[in-house]
C-alpha cells in the first residue's frame, strides 16, 4: 500500500516516484514520473496551471494492484476526475466496501478534513485517467477574474450541508468530457506547449463536469469536427511559433506550414485550447515571457522584444489583462514572497582533479554558502559532482555562474531549475554514495541509508553517468529532507 500525504502536487508525485523507483523529470509548472520496471510501465504527469489548480494524469499499467491510502489535510480541495480507460475503486472510512468508478465515468470527490480515503487501481489494465485538483484556498489568492469566478461557480454548484463530511458524486458516462480528457491523457509533453494543450482541455473538461453535475446531463454525440491526425498536426503550432518567437507569425503562414486550411486551424485551436488562433499565439508568447522571467535576469524590455513585441506598453497591457498583474508586478511578486530558487545539477570533474581539490570544493560549499543564505546538498562520487542549491535567486544564479566558469567542472547537466515555496535544508547537508551503491544522507542530524543498486541494478560507470540516476538521487534526498523537517 502507498500511504500518500496530501501536499503540493510536486511533492505528491515525488512520493509516487520514490515508491515506484520512477524517473522524475521536473519543468517549470509541470513534472512527469516514468516507470519501466517490475512495478509496471507508463507514466504519471502533472501540470500546475495556477497555485491551487493542477491537472494530474495517469497513463500507466501496474504489475500489481495499486492501493493508495490518501491522507487529506484540512484545505478540502475538489478532486474532479474522468477514467478514459480502465477503472478504479474508492472508499471512505465509513464505507463497508469499495465503490467502482467505471471507464468513461465523470466523478467528483471532496474529502473530509484531516481524514483519509482509499483508492485501488487494478493490475494489468491500461489505466488512463485525468484528475483536476482544485484548492479554493490557494486559488482565491489569484487576482485573475476568471479564476475568482471559478471559485464562485464551485461554491454554488457544490453546496454541502455539512462541510466536515466527505462528498462523492459519480455521474453518467459522458462522451463530451471524455473527448477533452483523452486530449489531456495522450499529451506527453511537459514543456510550455504541453502545458497550454493541457490547460485548454482542462478548462473545457472542468466546465463540462460542473455542468454535468448541475444538470446530470449525458451528451453522447459530441465529436470535434477534425480527425485525430489533423488535431495532432495542430498541436505542433506551438513549436513553430517558439522557433519564430521574435517574428510576427500570421495564422495563414501557420496553416501553410501545418498543411491545414485556416478554417480547420481556427476550429482545431478553439477545440484544443478554448481560444481563437490569434489568442493562442498571444498566450504562448506571454507564457514564454513568464518562463524568461523565471529563468533569466533579462529586464522587462528585453523580454518584451524577445517574445516578439515591439511596444513595451502594449506588452504590459496584454500581460496585465491575461494574468492580473503587470510584468513588473509579476516579477516583483516573487521577490516580495521571498520565494526560493533551486538549481540541481550534475557535472563531471576534470581528470586532473585531486582529492585535495574535492575537499576544498565541499568545505567551501558547507562553510561559505550559508552566509549568502544558500543551503543544499552536495555529493562527489566516481569523478561526478551532484549538487542541490537553494536560496535567493540572485545569490543562487551568481553561485551557479561561478560553478559554470570553474575549470574543475565540465559537462554540466541541470536536473531542475526554478522557484519553490519552501526550503528543503536548514543548513548544508552532505550525502555520499559508496561504491557498493549505498546512498547515505545526513540531514539536520539524521542519517538515512538507501541501496541505490535496488533502483538501477549494478551501479557500473554507465549507470553512474546517467541523468536518470541523479534525478532519483535528488528526489530521495528531498524526500528525506522533508521527513526530517516534519
PDB file of C-alpha atoms in Angstrom, residues 122-426:
ATOM      1  CA  UNK A 122      -6.233  -2.868 -10.594  1.00  0.00           C
ATOM      2  CA  UNK A 123      -3.165  -4.532 -12.051  1.00  0.00           C
ATOM      3  CA  UNK A 124      -2.530  -5.313 -15.721  1.00  0.00           C
ATOM      4  CA  UNK A 125      -5.035  -2.852 -17.176  1.00  0.00           C
ATOM      5  CA  UNK A 126      -4.283   0.155 -19.344  1.00  0.00           C
ATOM      6  CA  UNK A 127      -5.241   2.807 -16.806  1.00  0.00           C
ATOM      7  CA  UNK A 128      -5.737   6.267 -18.259  1.00  0.00           C
ATOM      8  CA  UNK A 129      -7.302   8.899 -16.046  1.00  0.00           C
ATOM      9  CA  UNK A 130      -7.290  12.677 -15.644  1.00  0.00           C
ATOM     10  CA  UNK A 131      -7.753  14.339 -12.264  1.00  0.00           C
ATOM     11  CA  UNK A 132      -8.298  18.079 -11.857  1.00  0.00           C
ATOM     12  CA  UNK A 133      -7.336  19.116  -8.336  1.00  0.00           C
ATOM     13  CA  UNK A 134      -8.616  22.498  -7.150  1.00  0.00           C
ATOM     14  CA  UNK A 135      -7.690  24.043  -3.815  1.00  0.00           C
ATOM     15  CA  UNK A 136     -10.021  27.070  -3.363  1.00  0.00           C
ATOM     16  CA  UNK A 137      -7.918  28.476  -0.503  1.00  0.00           C
ATOM     17  CA  UNK A 138      -4.852  28.747  -2.743  1.00  0.00           C
ATOM     18  CA  UNK A 139      -6.812  29.705  -5.849  1.00  0.00           C
ATOM     19  CA  UNK A 140      -8.548  32.664  -4.197  1.00  0.00           C
ATOM     20  CA  UNK A 141      -5.150  34.331  -3.787  1.00  0.00           C
ATOM     21  CA  UNK A 142      -5.169  34.805  -7.565  1.00  0.00           C
ATOM     22  CA  UNK A 143      -6.255  38.229  -8.816  1.00  0.00           C
ATOM     23  CA  UNK A 144      -7.432  36.846 -12.160  1.00  0.00           C
ATOM     24  CA  UNK A 145     -11.210  37.431 -12.516  1.00  0.00           C
ATOM     25  CA  UNK A 146     -11.880  34.161 -14.362  1.00  0.00           C
ATOM     26  CA  UNK A 147     -10.302  32.131 -11.548  1.00  0.00           C
ATOM     27  CA  UNK A 148     -12.263  34.006  -8.881  1.00  0.00           C
ATOM     28  CA  UNK A 149     -15.421  33.259 -10.879  1.00  0.00           C
ATOM     29  CA  UNK A 150     -14.460  29.587 -10.886  1.00  0.00           C
ATOM     30  CA  UNK A 151     -14.397  29.570  -7.072  1.00  0.00           C
ATOM     31  CA  UNK A 152     -17.855  31.174  -7.063  1.00  0.00           C
ATOM     32  CA  UNK A 153     -19.173  28.583  -9.534  1.00  0.00           C
ATOM     33  CA  UNK A 154     -17.782  25.735  -7.433  1.00  0.00           C
ATOM     34  CA  UNK A 155     -19.345  27.129  -4.263  1.00  0.00           C
ATOM     35  CA  UNK A 156     -22.712  27.499  -5.990  1.00  0.00           C
ATOM     36  CA  UNK A 157     -22.572  24.046  -7.603  1.00  0.00           C
ATOM     37  CA  UNK A 158     -21.437  22.104  -4.525  1.00  0.00           C
ATOM     38  CA  UNK A 159     -23.487  23.391  -1.615  1.00  0.00           C
ATOM     39  CA  UNK A 160     -22.544  20.874   1.043  1.00  0.00           C
ATOM     40  CA  UNK A 161     -24.867  20.523   4.009  1.00  0.00           C
ATOM     41  CA  UNK A 162     -22.078  19.706   6.432  1.00  0.00           C
ATOM     42  CA  UNK A 163     -18.655  20.777   5.282  1.00  0.00           C
ATOM     43  CA  UNK A 164     -16.975  18.371   7.677  1.00  0.00           C
ATOM     44  CA  UNK A 165     -18.432  15.351   5.853  1.00  0.00           C
ATOM     45  CA  UNK A 166     -16.927  13.866   2.665  1.00  0.00           C
ATOM     46  CA  UNK A 167     -18.701  14.335  -0.663  1.00  0.00           C
ATOM     47  CA  UNK A 168     -18.813  11.925  -3.599  1.00  0.00           C
ATOM     48  CA  UNK A 169     -20.552  12.235  -6.963  1.00  0.00           C
ATOM     49  CA  UNK A 170     -20.363   9.545  -9.642  1.00  0.00           C
ATOM     50  CA  UNK A 171     -22.003  10.818 -12.810  1.00  0.00           C
ATOM     51  CA  UNK A 172     -23.126   9.210 -16.036  1.00  0.00           C
ATOM     52  CA  UNK A 173     -20.906   8.027 -18.863  1.00  0.00           C
ATOM     53  CA  UNK A 174     -20.196  11.309 -20.648  1.00  0.00           C
ATOM     54  CA  UNK A 175     -18.586  11.369 -24.099  1.00  0.00           C
ATOM     55  CA  UNK A 176     -18.014  15.121 -24.192  1.00  0.00           C
ATOM     56  CA  UNK A 177     -15.940  15.108 -21.002  1.00  0.00           C
ATOM     57  CA  UNK A 178     -14.161  12.030 -22.371  1.00  0.00           C
ATOM     58  CA  UNK A 179     -13.108  13.875 -25.526  1.00  0.00           C
ATOM     59  CA  UNK A 180     -11.305  16.543 -23.507  1.00  0.00           C
ATOM     60  CA  UNK A 181      -9.887  14.007 -21.021  1.00  0.00           C
ATOM     61  CA  UNK A 182      -8.468  11.974 -23.912  1.00  0.00           C
ATOM     62  CA  UNK A 183      -6.592  15.029 -25.238  1.00  0.00           C
ATOM     63  CA  UNK A 184      -5.102  15.595 -21.766  1.00  0.00           C
ATOM     64  CA  UNK A 185      -4.087  11.972 -21.189  1.00  0.00           C
ATOM     65  CA  UNK A 186      -2.472  11.493 -24.601  1.00  0.00           C
ATOM     66  CA  UNK A 187      -0.402  14.700 -24.300  1.00  0.00           C
ATOM     67  CA  UNK A 188       3.027  13.551 -23.082  1.00  0.00           C
ATOM     68  CA  UNK A 189       4.734  16.941 -23.219  1.00  0.00           C
ATOM     69  CA  UNK A 190       5.566  18.839 -20.021  1.00  0.00           C
ATOM     70  CA  UNK A 191       7.095  21.921 -21.647  1.00  0.00           C
ATOM     71  CA  UNK A 192       5.331  25.248 -22.260  1.00  0.00           C
ATOM     72  CA  UNK A 193       3.484  23.902 -25.310  1.00  0.00           C
ATOM     73  CA  UNK A 194       2.341  20.802 -23.451  1.00  0.00           C
ATOM     74  CA  UNK A 195       1.067  22.971 -20.606  1.00  0.00           C
ATOM     75  CA  UNK A 196      -1.042  25.067 -22.981  1.00  0.00           C
ATOM     76  CA  UNK A 197      -2.504  21.963 -24.632  1.00  0.00           C
ATOM     77  CA  UNK A 198      -3.424  20.671 -21.199  1.00  0.00           C
ATOM     78  CA  UNK A 199      -4.682  23.999 -19.856  1.00  0.00           C
ATOM     79  CA  UNK A 200      -7.169  24.482 -22.691  1.00  0.00           C
ATOM     80  CA  UNK A 201      -8.533  20.943 -22.454  1.00  0.00           C
ATOM     81  CA  UNK A 202      -8.626  21.038 -18.629  1.00  0.00           C
ATOM     82  CA  UNK A 203     -10.684  24.221 -18.506  1.00  0.00           C
ATOM     83  CA  UNK A 204     -13.175  22.843 -21.014  1.00  0.00           C
ATOM     84  CA  UNK A 205     -13.289  19.461 -19.288  1.00  0.00           C
ATOM     85  CA  UNK A 206     -13.888  21.129 -15.927  1.00  0.00           C
ATOM     86  CA  UNK A 207     -16.678  23.298 -17.342  1.00  0.00           C
ATOM     87  CA  UNK A 208     -18.356  20.187 -18.761  1.00  0.00           C
ATOM     88  CA  UNK A 209     -18.004  18.365 -15.429  1.00  0.00           C
ATOM     89  CA  UNK A 210     -19.570  21.201 -13.449  1.00  0.00           C
ATOM     90  CA  UNK A 211     -22.373  21.389 -15.988  1.00  0.00           C
ATOM     91  CA  UNK A 212     -22.873  17.610 -15.888  1.00  0.00           C
ATOM     92  CA  UNK A 213     -23.106  17.693 -12.112  1.00  0.00           C
ATOM     93  CA  UNK A 214     -25.516  20.617 -12.147  1.00  0.00           C
ATOM     94  CA  UNK A 215     -27.839  19.108 -14.743  1.00  0.00           C
ATOM     95  CA  UNK A 216     -26.901  15.391 -14.503  1.00  0.00           C
ATOM     96  CA  UNK A 217     -26.811  15.502 -18.281  1.00  0.00           C
ATOM     97  CA  UNK A 218     -25.480  12.919 -20.739  1.00  0.00           C
ATOM     98  CA  UNK A 219     -24.154  14.246 -24.048  1.00  0.00           C
ATOM     99  CA  UNK A 220     -23.428  11.206 -26.201  1.00  0.00           C
ATOM    100  CA  UNK A 221     -22.735  12.641 -29.634  1.00  0.00           C
ATOM    101  CA  UNK A 222     -20.091  15.306 -29.095  1.00  0.00           C
ATOM    102  CA  UNK A 223     -17.182  14.962 -31.511  1.00  0.00           C
ATOM    103  CA  UNK A 224     -14.715  17.514 -32.815  1.00  0.00           C
ATOM    104  CA  UNK A 225     -15.023  18.386 -36.493  1.00  0.00           C
ATOM    105  CA  UNK A 226     -11.425  17.343 -37.202  1.00  0.00           C
ATOM    106  CA  UNK A 227      -9.667  13.999 -37.459  1.00  0.00           C
ATOM    107  CA  UNK A 228      -7.107  12.870 -34.869  1.00  0.00           C
ATOM    108  CA  UNK A 229      -4.392  13.372 -37.482  1.00  0.00           C
ATOM    109  CA  UNK A 230      -5.462  16.978 -38.040  1.00  0.00           C
ATOM    110  CA  UNK A 231      -5.661  17.665 -34.308  1.00  0.00           C
ATOM    111  CA  UNK A 232      -2.204  16.143 -33.886  1.00  0.00           C
ATOM    112  CA  UNK A 233      -0.787  18.483 -36.532  1.00  0.00           C
ATOM    113  CA  UNK A 234      -2.411  21.473 -34.830  1.00  0.00           C
ATOM    114  CA  UNK A 235      -0.611  20.654 -31.580  1.00  0.00           C
ATOM    115  CA  UNK A 236       2.619  21.435 -33.477  1.00  0.00           C
ATOM    116  CA  UNK A 237       1.596  25.086 -33.759  1.00  0.00           C
ATOM    117  CA  UNK A 238       3.449  25.907 -30.535  1.00  0.00           C
ATOM    118  CA  UNK A 239       6.796  24.539 -31.724  1.00  0.00           C
ATOM    119  CA  UNK A 240       6.578  26.570 -34.920  1.00  0.00           C
ATOM    120  CA  UNK A 241       5.739  29.792 -33.056  1.00  0.00           C
ATOM    121  CA  UNK A 242       8.536  29.311 -30.497  1.00  0.00           C
ATOM    122  CA  UNK A 243      11.031  28.693 -33.295  1.00  0.00           C
ATOM    123  CA  UNK A 244       9.976  32.066 -34.734  1.00  0.00           C
ATOM    124  CA  UNK A 245       9.116  33.772 -31.437  1.00  0.00           C
ATOM    125  CA  UNK A 246      10.747  37.109 -32.280  1.00  0.00           C
ATOM    126  CA  UNK A 247       8.800  37.371 -35.568  1.00  0.00           C
ATOM    127  CA  UNK A 248       5.176  38.290 -36.265  1.00  0.00           C
ATOM    128  CA  UNK A 249       3.708  34.964 -37.384  1.00  0.00           C
ATOM    129  CA  UNK A 250       0.291  35.022 -39.113  1.00  0.00           C
ATOM    130  CA  UNK A 251      -2.466  32.411 -39.000  1.00  0.00           C
ATOM    131  CA  UNK A 252      -2.218  31.978 -42.786  1.00  0.00           C
ATOM    132  CA  UNK A 253       1.512  31.307 -42.528  1.00  0.00           C
ATOM    133  CA  UNK A 254       0.909  28.695 -39.822  1.00  0.00           C
ATOM    134  CA  UNK A 255      -1.851  26.982 -41.818  1.00  0.00           C
ATOM    135  CA  UNK A 256       0.521  26.613 -44.786  1.00  0.00           C
ATOM    136  CA  UNK A 257       3.254  25.224 -42.534  1.00  0.00           C
ATOM    137  CA  UNK A 258       0.869  22.687 -40.926  1.00  0.00           C
ATOM    138  CA  UNK A 259      -0.789  21.799 -44.254  1.00  0.00           C
ATOM    139  CA  UNK A 260      -4.280  22.525 -42.946  1.00  0.00           C
ATOM    140  CA  UNK A 261      -6.867  25.099 -44.014  1.00  0.00           C
ATOM    141  CA  UNK A 262      -7.189  28.333 -41.982  1.00  0.00           C
ATOM    142  CA  UNK A 263     -10.803  27.394 -41.144  1.00  0.00           C
ATOM    143  CA  UNK A 264      -9.819  23.983 -39.747  1.00  0.00           C
ATOM    144  CA  UNK A 265      -6.872  25.547 -37.954  1.00  0.00           C
ATOM    145  CA  UNK A 266      -9.179  28.008 -36.198  1.00  0.00           C
ATOM    146  CA  UNK A 267     -11.662  25.236 -35.358  1.00  0.00           C
ATOM    147  CA  UNK A 268      -8.955  22.929 -34.015  1.00  0.00           C
ATOM    148  CA  UNK A 269      -7.286  25.593 -31.882  1.00  0.00           C
ATOM    149  CA  UNK A 270     -10.678  26.565 -30.463  1.00  0.00           C
ATOM    150  CA  UNK A 271     -11.386  22.927 -29.593  1.00  0.00           C
ATOM    151  CA  UNK A 272      -7.971  22.188 -28.072  1.00  0.00           C
ATOM    152  CA  UNK A 273      -7.343  25.419 -26.209  1.00  0.00           C
ATOM    153  CA  UNK A 274     -10.621  27.325 -25.972  1.00  0.00           C
ATOM    154  CA  UNK A 275      -9.042  30.324 -27.752  1.00  0.00           C
ATOM    155  CA  UNK A 276      -9.024  31.696 -31.263  1.00  0.00           C
ATOM    156  CA  UNK A 277      -5.763  31.081 -33.133  1.00  0.00           C
ATOM    157  CA  UNK A 278      -4.587  34.666 -32.559  1.00  0.00           C
ATOM    158  CA  UNK A 279      -5.496  34.463 -28.867  1.00  0.00           C
ATOM    159  CA  UNK A 280      -3.485  31.258 -28.581  1.00  0.00           C
ATOM    160  CA  UNK A 281      -0.454  32.885 -30.236  1.00  0.00           C
ATOM    161  CA  UNK A 282      -0.683  35.727 -27.730  1.00  0.00           C
ATOM    162  CA  UNK A 283      -0.976  33.327 -24.809  1.00  0.00           C
ATOM    163  CA  UNK A 284       2.038  31.321 -25.988  1.00  0.00           C
ATOM    164  CA  UNK A 285       4.185  34.462 -26.225  1.00  0.00           C
ATOM    165  CA  UNK A 286       3.098  35.604 -22.764  1.00  0.00           C
ATOM    166  CA  UNK A 287       3.744  32.192 -21.195  1.00  0.00           C
ATOM    167  CA  UNK A 288       7.210  32.233 -22.747  1.00  0.00           C
ATOM    168  CA  UNK A 289       7.793  35.692 -21.278  1.00  0.00           C
ATOM    169  CA  UNK A 290       6.955  34.319 -17.805  1.00  0.00           C
ATOM    170  CA  UNK A 291       9.420  31.496 -18.379  1.00  0.00           C
ATOM    171  CA  UNK A 292      12.127  34.032 -19.218  1.00  0.00           C
ATOM    172  CA  UNK A 293      11.335  35.962 -16.024  1.00  0.00           C
ATOM    173  CA  UNK A 294      11.763  32.759 -14.012  1.00  0.00           C
ATOM    174  CA  UNK A 295      14.965  31.519 -15.608  1.00  0.00           C
ATOM    175  CA  UNK A 296      16.891  34.641 -16.699  1.00  0.00           C
ATOM    176  CA  UNK A 297      17.892  38.073 -15.443  1.00  0.00           C
ATOM    177  CA  UNK A 298      16.635  39.806 -18.618  1.00  0.00           C
ATOM    178  CA  UNK A 299      14.805  43.069 -17.923  1.00  0.00           C
ATOM    179  CA  UNK A 300      11.190  43.589 -18.994  1.00  0.00           C
ATOM    180  CA  UNK A 301      12.121  45.490 -22.175  1.00  0.00           C
ATOM    181  CA  UNK A 302      14.499  42.730 -23.259  1.00  0.00           C
ATOM    182  CA  UNK A 303      11.840  40.095 -22.578  1.00  0.00           C
ATOM    183  CA  UNK A 304       9.230  42.124 -24.485  1.00  0.00           C
ATOM    184  CA  UNK A 305      11.377  42.109 -27.636  1.00  0.00           C
ATOM    185  CA  UNK A 306      12.477  38.502 -27.089  1.00  0.00           C
ATOM    186  CA  UNK A 307       8.873  37.268 -27.346  1.00  0.00           C
ATOM    187  CA  UNK A 308       8.058  39.281 -30.471  1.00  0.00           C
ATOM    188  CA  UNK A 309       6.547  42.569 -29.232  1.00  0.00           C
ATOM    189  CA  UNK A 310       7.870  45.930 -30.304  1.00  0.00           C
ATOM    190  CA  UNK A 311       5.854  48.003 -27.836  1.00  0.00           C
ATOM    191  CA  UNK A 312       6.573  47.592 -24.132  1.00  0.00           C
ATOM    192  CA  UNK A 313       3.323  49.378 -23.181  1.00  0.00           C
ATOM    193  CA  UNK A 314       1.234  47.012 -25.324  1.00  0.00           C
ATOM    194  CA  UNK A 315       3.085  44.001 -23.944  1.00  0.00           C
ATOM    195  CA  UNK A 316       2.416  45.219 -20.389  1.00  0.00           C
ATOM    196  CA  UNK A 317      -1.268  45.793 -21.145  1.00  0.00           C
ATOM    197  CA  UNK A 318      -1.993  42.328 -22.525  1.00  0.00           C
ATOM    198  CA  UNK A 319       0.105  40.712 -19.773  1.00  0.00           C
ATOM    199  CA  UNK A 320      -1.999  42.536 -17.174  1.00  0.00           C
ATOM    200  CA  UNK A 321      -5.256  41.576 -18.919  1.00  0.00           C
ATOM    201  CA  UNK A 322      -4.205  37.918 -19.030  1.00  0.00           C
ATOM    202  CA  UNK A 323      -2.547  37.326 -15.662  1.00  0.00           C
ATOM    203  CA  UNK A 324      -3.959  40.084 -13.434  1.00  0.00           C
ATOM    204  CA  UNK A 325      -0.523  41.668 -12.858  1.00  0.00           C
ATOM    205  CA  UNK A 326       1.802  43.810 -14.925  1.00  0.00           C
ATOM    206  CA  UNK A 327       5.080  42.123 -15.940  1.00  0.00           C
ATOM    207  CA  UNK A 328       6.988  44.183 -13.360  1.00  0.00           C
ATOM    208  CA  UNK A 329       4.481  43.386 -10.601  1.00  0.00           C
ATOM    209  CA  UNK A 330       4.511  39.708 -11.546  1.00  0.00           C
ATOM    210  CA  UNK A 331       8.291  39.556 -11.266  1.00  0.00           C
ATOM    211  CA  UNK A 332       8.278  41.604  -8.046  1.00  0.00           C
ATOM    212  CA  UNK A 333       5.724  39.223  -6.508  1.00  0.00           C
ATOM    213  CA  UNK A 334       8.412  36.540  -6.406  1.00  0.00           C
ATOM    214  CA  UNK A 335      10.805  38.872  -4.627  1.00  0.00           C
ATOM    215  CA  UNK A 336       8.178  40.053  -2.131  1.00  0.00           C
ATOM    216  CA  UNK A 337       7.101  36.480  -1.412  1.00  0.00           C
ATOM    217  CA  UNK A 338      10.738  35.593  -0.669  1.00  0.00           C
ATOM    218  CA  UNK A 339      10.372  32.505  -2.836  1.00  0.00           C
ATOM    219  CA  UNK A 340      13.379  30.263  -3.009  1.00  0.00           C
ATOM    220  CA  UNK A 341      15.225  29.372  -6.181  1.00  0.00           C
ATOM    221  CA  UNK A 342      16.586  25.872  -6.752  1.00  0.00           C
ATOM    222  CA  UNK A 343      19.210  24.648  -9.192  1.00  0.00           C
ATOM    223  CA  UNK A 344      20.090  20.960  -9.087  1.00  0.00           C
ATOM    224  CA  UNK A 345      22.892  19.882 -11.396  1.00  0.00           C
ATOM    225  CA  UNK A 346      25.301  17.072 -12.176  1.00  0.00           C
ATOM    226  CA  UNK A 347      28.793  17.758 -13.540  1.00  0.00           C
ATOM    227  CA  UNK A 348      31.893  15.756 -14.447  1.00  0.00           C
ATOM    228  CA  UNK A 349      35.091  16.632 -12.665  1.00  0.00           C
ATOM    229  CA  UNK A 350      38.260  17.374 -14.596  1.00  0.00           C
ATOM    230  CA  UNK A 351      40.515  14.316 -14.842  1.00  0.00           C
ATOM    231  CA  UNK A 352      43.307  16.155 -13.047  1.00  0.00           C
ATOM    232  CA  UNK A 353      41.127  16.901 -10.012  1.00  0.00           C
ATOM    233  CA  UNK A 354      42.828  15.804  -6.817  1.00  0.00           C
ATOM    234  CA  UNK A 355      41.285  14.688  -3.532  1.00  0.00           C
ATOM    235  CA  UNK A 356      42.500  17.977  -2.073  1.00  0.00           C
ATOM    236  CA  UNK A 357      40.553  19.891  -4.731  1.00  0.00           C
ATOM    237  CA  UNK A 358      37.414  17.900  -3.917  1.00  0.00           C
ATOM    238  CA  UNK A 359      37.771  18.563  -0.185  1.00  0.00           C
ATOM    239  CA  UNK A 360      38.237  22.271  -0.904  1.00  0.00           C
ATOM    240  CA  UNK A 361      35.059  22.439  -3.005  1.00  0.00           C
ATOM    241  CA  UNK A 362      32.996  20.611  -0.378  1.00  0.00           C
ATOM    242  CA  UNK A 363      34.414  22.674   2.511  1.00  0.00           C
ATOM    243  CA  UNK A 364      33.683  25.946   0.719  1.00  0.00           C
ATOM    244  CA  UNK A 365      30.150  24.836  -0.046  1.00  0.00           C
ATOM    245  CA  UNK A 366      29.477  23.890   3.570  1.00  0.00           C
ATOM    246  CA  UNK A 367      31.154  26.900   5.199  1.00  0.00           C
ATOM    247  CA  UNK A 368      30.724  29.829   2.786  1.00  0.00           C
ATOM    248  CA  UNK A 369      27.339  29.345   1.102  1.00  0.00           C
ATOM    249  CA  UNK A 370      25.197  29.741   4.245  1.00  0.00           C
ATOM    250  CA  UNK A 371      26.410  33.349   4.638  1.00  0.00           C
ATOM    251  CA  UNK A 372      24.599  34.071   1.345  1.00  0.00           C
ATOM    252  CA  UNK A 373      21.503  32.281   2.681  1.00  0.00           C
ATOM    253  CA  UNK A 374      22.250  29.376   0.337  1.00  0.00           C
ATOM    254  CA  UNK A 375      21.713  25.830   1.565  1.00  0.00           C
ATOM    255  CA  UNK A 376      21.551  22.476  -0.185  1.00  0.00           C
ATOM    256  CA  UNK A 377      23.326  19.177  -0.571  1.00  0.00           C
ATOM    257  CA  UNK A 378      26.485  18.022  -2.321  1.00  0.00           C
ATOM    258  CA  UNK A 379      27.811  14.636  -3.481  1.00  0.00           C
ATOM    259  CA  UNK A 380      31.099  13.701  -5.108  1.00  0.00           C
ATOM    260  CA  UNK A 381      31.298  10.140  -6.384  1.00  0.00           C
ATOM    261  CA  UNK A 382      33.447   8.491  -9.067  1.00  0.00           C
ATOM    262  CA  UNK A 383      34.523  11.807 -10.549  1.00  0.00           C
ATOM    263  CA  UNK A 384      30.982  13.190 -10.612  1.00  0.00           C
ATOM    264  CA  UNK A 385      29.631  16.167  -8.655  1.00  0.00           C
ATOM    265  CA  UNK A 386      25.937  16.444  -7.816  1.00  0.00           C
ATOM    266  CA  UNK A 387      24.551  19.489  -6.021  1.00  0.00           C
ATOM    267  CA  UNK A 388      21.191  20.846  -4.925  1.00  0.00           C
ATOM    268  CA  UNK A 389      21.499  24.619  -4.410  1.00  0.00           C
ATOM    269  CA  UNK A 390      18.630  26.602  -2.859  1.00  0.00           C
ATOM    270  CA  UNK A 391      18.288  30.205  -1.737  1.00  0.00           C
ATOM    271  CA  UNK A 392      17.513  33.710  -3.076  1.00  0.00           C
ATOM    272  CA  UNK A 393      17.544  33.666  -6.877  1.00  0.00           C
ATOM    273  CA  UNK A 394      20.234  36.341  -7.299  1.00  0.00           C
ATOM    274  CA  UNK A 395      22.670  34.570  -4.977  1.00  0.00           C
ATOM    275  CA  UNK A 396      21.922  31.123  -6.427  1.00  0.00           C
ATOM    276  CA  UNK A 397      22.390  32.353 -10.012  1.00  0.00           C
ATOM    277  CA  UNK A 398      25.666  34.065  -9.056  1.00  0.00           C
ATOM    278  CA  UNK A 399      26.967  30.896  -7.436  1.00  0.00           C
ATOM    279  CA  UNK A 400      25.945  28.759 -10.401  1.00  0.00           C
ATOM    280  CA  UNK A 401      27.589  31.185 -12.821  1.00  0.00           C
ATOM    281  CA  UNK A 402      30.826  30.754 -10.862  1.00  0.00           C
ATOM    282  CA  UNK A 403      30.434  26.967 -10.989  1.00  0.00           C
ATOM    283  CA  UNK A 404      29.959  27.081 -14.769  1.00  0.00           C
ATOM    284  CA  UNK A 405      33.201  29.024 -15.157  1.00  0.00           C
ATOM    285  CA  UNK A 406      35.118  26.780 -12.739  1.00  0.00           C
ATOM    286  CA  UNK A 407      37.661  24.722 -14.721  1.00  0.00           C
ATOM    287  CA  UNK A 408      37.155  21.818 -12.323  1.00  0.00           C
ATOM    288  CA  UNK A 409      33.619  21.239 -13.658  1.00  0.00           C
ATOM    289  CA  UNK A 410      32.679  20.102 -17.176  1.00  0.00           C
ATOM    290  CA  UNK A 411      29.609  18.693 -18.952  1.00  0.00           C
ATOM    291  CA  UNK A 412      27.208  20.395 -16.524  1.00  0.00           C
ATOM    292  CA  UNK A 413      23.662  18.996 -16.791  1.00  0.00           C
ATOM    293  CA  UNK A 414      20.804  20.804 -14.998  1.00  0.00           C
ATOM    294  CA  UNK A 415      18.288  18.404 -13.450  1.00  0.00           C
ATOM    295  CA  UNK A 416      15.920  21.100 -12.193  1.00  0.00           C
ATOM    296  CA  UNK A 417      15.816  24.885 -12.131  1.00  0.00           C
ATOM    297  CA  UNK A 418      13.010  27.027 -10.765  1.00  0.00           C
ATOM    298  CA  UNK A 419      11.187  28.611  -7.827  1.00  0.00           C
ATOM    299  CA  UNK A 420       9.791  26.669  -4.883  1.00  0.00           C
ATOM    300  CA  UNK A 421       7.743  27.547  -1.832  1.00  0.00           C
ATOM    301  CA  UNK A 422       9.851  26.126   0.990  1.00  0.00           C
ATOM    302  CA  UNK A 423      13.451  25.390   1.882  1.00  0.00           C
ATOM    303  CA  UNK A 424      14.368  21.697   1.943  1.00  0.00           C
ATOM    304  CA  UNK A 425      17.540  22.115   4.004  1.00  0.00           C
ATOM    305  CA  UNK A 426      18.144  24.107   7.204  1.00  0.00           C
TER     306      UNK A 426
END
